[in-house]
Amino acid sequence: MSDGQDAGHSTVDEQGVIGGQSPSTQSRAEREQARAAQDFSHSQAGNKLSIGVKVYSPFRDYYDGQASSVSAENDTGPFDILPKHHNFISLLRPCDLIIRTVREGDKKIIISGGIMHVKADRVIVFLDV
């Protein structure tokens, strides 16, 4: 090769840096990941994230308030719901539903089954249905 480049080839500098996208060209997933990382760093600094939780049956309200997480069990096994969780719906197995509340500590509700719906930082659990 000569010192000059062929007309059809570009140098590495002209192509740009891999992953060096401007914010306007980032994908939605990349922006969400960056926001989640920022939220996580805020939670580590003492500003705890929370998620709204309502647990009720046709005859009784068990809990309605903020929580840092919810733990339950479905046919695939135990799982946790944390703030910023993706939309989710599942049938629950008989288990201990654990709500880690923001102000009252852990609340344990023994359930015989139910339906859990997670959407937009809100968890709704229907029991005895």
C-alpha positions as a printed NumPy array, in Angstrom:
array([[  0.   ,   0.   ,   0.   ],
       [  1.039,   3.533,  -0.518],
       [  0.865,   6.377,   1.983],
       [ -2.493,   7.452,   0.542],
       [ -5.681,   5.465,   1.071],
       [ -7.765,   4.065,  -1.772],
       [-10.897,   6.077,  -2.448],
       [-13.183,   3.234,  -1.222],
       [-11.458,   2.703,   2.135],
       [-11.67 ,   4.798,   5.29 ],
       [ -9.369,   4.993,   8.252],
       [-10.293,   3.907,  11.752],
       [-10.538,   7.551,  12.833],
       [-13.112,   8.254,  10.123],
       [-15.27 ,   5.285,  11.185],
       [-15.621,   6.417,  14.779],
       [-15.222,   4.555,  18.027],
       [-17.238,   1.402,  18.605],
       [-19.887,   2.093,  21.232],
       [-19.246,   5.828,  21.05 ],
       [-22.808,   6.647,  20.036],
       [-24.272,   9.998,  20.76 ],
       [-27.274,   9.981,  23.126],
       [-29.605,  10.681,  20.2  ],
       [-28.587,   7.446,  18.443],
       [-28.733,   5.19 ,  21.515],
       [-31.364,   2.477,  21.422],
       [-34.223,   2.479,  23.881],
       [-32.689,  -0.509,  25.71 ],
       [-29.387,   1.356,  26.116],
       [-31.167,   4.434,  27.5  ],
       [-33.184,   2.27 ,  29.931],
       [-30.015,   0.486,  31.042],
       [-28.281,   3.815,  31.666],
       [-31.295,   5.07 ,  33.639],
       [-31.425,   1.851,  35.706],
       [-27.717,   2.193,  36.5  ],
       [-28.282,   5.786,  37.577],
       [-31.274,   4.773,  39.734],
       [-29.201,   1.987,  41.3  ],
       [-26.431,   4.424,  42.188],
       [-29.024,   6.718,  43.814],
       [-30.385,   3.794,  45.843],
       [-26.881,   3.   ,  47.065],
       [-26.504,   6.6  ,  48.186],
       [-29.467,   6.298,  50.543],
       [-32.358,   7.322,  48.286],
       [-34.08 ,   3.927,  48.288],
       [-36.276,   3.041,  45.352],
       [-39.699,   1.602,  46.091],
       [-42.592,  -0.013,  44.326],
       [-46.304,   0.301,  45.091],
       [-47.852,  -2.934,  46.378],
       [-51.48 ,  -3.882,  46.939],
       [-52.419,  -7.366,  48.173],
       [-56.088,  -8.178,  48.612],
       [-58.821, -10.785,  48.32 ],
       [-62.554, -10.337,  47.751],
       [-63.074, -10.134,  51.52 ],
       [-59.932,  -8.493,  52.916],
       [-57.16 ,  -6.012,  52.154],
       [-53.819,  -7.421,  53.316],
       [-51.427,  -4.617,  52.338],
       [-51.492,  -1.353,  50.408],
       [-48.305,   0.728,  50.458],
       [-44.711,   1.087,  49.32 ],
       [-42.139,  -1.706,  49.407],
       [-38.549,  -2.24 ,  48.382],
       [-39.329,  -5.76 ,  47.055],
       [-41.897,  -8.557,  46.919],
       [-41.037, -12.27 ,  47.007],
       [-43.355, -15.104,  45.981],
       [-43.353, -18.443,  44.193],
       [-44.835, -19.655,  40.906],
       [-44.573, -22.949,  38.981],
       [-40.978, -22.19 ,  37.957],
       [-39.887, -21.478,  41.542],
       [-39.29 , -18.55 ,  43.899],
       [-38.826, -15.055,  42.468],
       [-38.488, -11.422,  43.551],
       [-40.034,  -8.251,  42.183],
       [-37.901,  -5.117,  42.555],
       [-38.508,  -1.476,  41.587],
       [-38.289,  -0.837,  37.826],
       [-39.316,  -4.465,  37.103],
       [-40.652,  -5.152,  33.617],
       [-44.363,  -5.825,  33.165],
       [-45.144,  -9.286,  34.497],
       [-48.136, -11.487,  35.278],
       [-48.079, -14.878,  36.972],
       [-50.176, -17.412,  38.825],
       [-48.845, -17.884,  42.359],
       [-48.425, -21.201,  44.148],
       [-49.139, -21.702,  47.829],
       [-46.225, -19.957,  49.546],
       [-45.166, -17.209,  51.922],
       [-45.642, -13.876,  50.133],
       [-42.941, -11.591,  51.583],
       [-43.318,  -7.826,  51.267],
       [-40.25 ,  -5.836,  52.312],
       [-42.02 ,  -2.623,  53.242],
       [-40.398,   0.784,  53.305],
       [-41.593,   1.722,  56.813],
       [-42.907,  -1.382,  58.604],
       [-40.213,  -3.999,  57.941],
       [-40.995,  -7.37 ,  56.376],
       [-44.616,  -8.544,  56.161],
       [-45.288, -12.241,  55.587],
       [-48.632, -13.362,  54.185],
       [-49.249, -17.107,  53.894],
       [-51.166, -17.615,  50.656],
       [-52.915, -20.612,  49.088],
       [-52.446, -19.177,  45.59 ],
       [-53.289, -16.082,  43.607],
       [-52.463, -13.871,  40.643],
       [-49.682, -11.27 ,  40.566],
       [-49.635,  -8.391,  38.097],
       [-46.67 ,  -6.005,  37.819],
       [-46.94 ,  -2.865,  35.71 ],
       [-45.395,   0.612,  35.908],
       [-43.779,   0.163,  39.353],
       [-46.994,  -1.229,  40.834],
       [-47.558,  -4.793,  42.086],
       [-51.122,  -6.029,  42.487],
       [-51.734,  -9.443,  44.038],
       [-55.233, -10.959,  43.942],
       [-55.714, -13.759,  46.461],
       [-58.486, -16.353,  46.886],
       [-59.602, -16.214,  43.263]])
